[in-house]
Amino acid sequence: MMIAVPEAEWDEFETQSAPELSQTLLRMAADINPARLRKHPRKPKKKTRKGYVSGAEARRHVATARVLRGQEST
């Protein structure tokens, strides 16, 4: 944090006790909008078209053993 905030800015927090520091941080956090701190706002997903398969092809049964042997029958 010393890189982002100069050392002089930390002086007021160093003298506070733990309860005082927690109250200060809670007051600061109440004014923060988390949506503004996001690096990348999410975009809507692109719609993808599903491929067309005929009903007969979709309902056709093939035995797994035949597929594994490479002898698919019609």
Tab-separated table of C-alpha atoms in Angstrom:
chain	number	residue	atom	x	y	z
A	1	MET	CA	0.000	0.000	0.000
A	2	MET	CA	2.952	2.351	0.478
A	3	ILE	CA	3.357	2.406	-3.306
A	4	ALA	CA	-0.227	3.521	-3.967
A	5	VAL	CA	-0.611	5.921	-1.017
A	6	PRO	CA	2.140	8.259	0.247
A	7	GLU	CA	3.502	7.589	3.725
A	8	ALA	CA	2.182	10.903	5.084
A	9	GLU	CA	-1.400	9.735	4.431
A	10	TRP	CA	-0.969	6.789	6.836
A	11	ASP	CA	-0.072	8.933	9.881
A	12	GLU	CA	-3.677	9.416	11.032
A	13	PHE	CA	-4.347	5.655	10.899
A	14	GLU	CA	-1.199	4.687	12.821
A	15	THR	CA	-2.341	6.546	15.936
A	16	GLN	CA	-5.835	4.997	16.022
A	17	SER	CA	-6.679	2.021	18.209
A	18	ALA	CA	-8.142	-1.113	16.616
A	19	PRO	CA	-11.805	-0.202	17.369
A	20	GLU	CA	-11.285	3.364	16.097
A	21	LEU	CA	-9.617	2.099	12.934
A	22	SER	CA	-12.424	-0.376	12.296
A	23	GLN	CA	-15.032	2.401	12.632
A	24	THR	CA	-13.050	4.612	10.256
A	25	LEU	CA	-12.795	1.824	7.685
A	26	LEU	CA	-16.513	1.055	7.976
A	27	ARG	CA	-17.374	4.725	7.371
A	28	MET	CA	-15.124	4.753	4.302
A	29	ALA	CA	-16.568	1.500	2.979
A	30	ALA	CA	-20.132	2.811	3.269
A	31	ASP	CA	-19.376	5.449	0.618
A	32	ILE	CA	-17.791	3.074	-1.905
A	33	ASN	CA	-19.674	1.718	-4.908
A	34	PRO	CA	-18.157	-1.737	-5.674
A	35	ALA	CA	-19.439	-1.689	-9.262
A	36	ARG	CA	-17.181	1.273	-10.038
A	37	LEU	CA	-14.121	-0.630	-8.839
A	38	ARG	CA	-14.519	-3.594	-11.173
A	39	LYS	CA	-11.744	-3.986	-13.687
A	40	HIS	CA	-13.877	-5.408	-16.463
A	41	PRO	CA	-17.655	-5.168	-16.472
A	42	ARG	CA	-19.228	-8.349	-17.745
A	43	LYS	CA	-20.635	-8.359	-21.224
A	44	PRO	CA	-23.647	-10.387	-22.270
A	45	LYS	CA	-22.756	-13.775	-23.698
A	46	LYS	CA	-22.860	-14.167	-27.452
A	47	LYS	CA	-25.768	-16.224	-28.675
A	48	THR	CA	-24.690	-19.381	-30.460
A	49	ARG	CA	-26.904	-21.220	-32.878
A	50	LYS	CA	-27.410	-24.895	-32.263
A	51	GLY	CA	-26.679	-27.182	-35.172
A	52	TYR	CA	-29.629	-28.820	-36.912
A	53	VAL	CA	-30.107	-32.564	-36.663
A	54	SER	CA	-33.095	-34.354	-38.104
A	55	GLY	CA	-35.455	-36.013	-35.649
A	56	ALA	CA	-34.769	-39.470	-37.082
A	57	GLU	CA	-31.018	-39.016	-36.637
A	58	ALA	CA	-31.423	-37.720	-33.085
A	59	ARG	CA	-33.600	-40.669	-32.002
A	60	ARG	CA	-31.580	-43.385	-33.748
A	61	HIS	CA	-30.086	-45.974	-31.386
A	62	VAL	CA	-26.648	-47.433	-31.888
A	63	ALA	CA	-25.178	-50.018	-29.533
A	64	THR	CA	-22.119	-48.737	-27.680
A	65	ALA	CA	-20.239	-51.983	-28.293
A	66	ARG	CA	-20.686	-51.582	-32.066
A	67	VAL	CA	-19.487	-47.986	-31.961
A	68	LEU	CA	-16.396	-49.020	-30.019
A	69	ARG	CA	-15.655	-51.769	-32.552
A	70	GLY	CA	-16.194	-49.334	-35.406
A	71	GLN	CA	-18.979	-51.448	-36.921
A	72	GLU	CA	-21.885	-49.054	-36.672
A	73	SER	CA	-24.930	-50.562	-38.358
A	74	THR	CA	-27.807	-48.615	-39.823
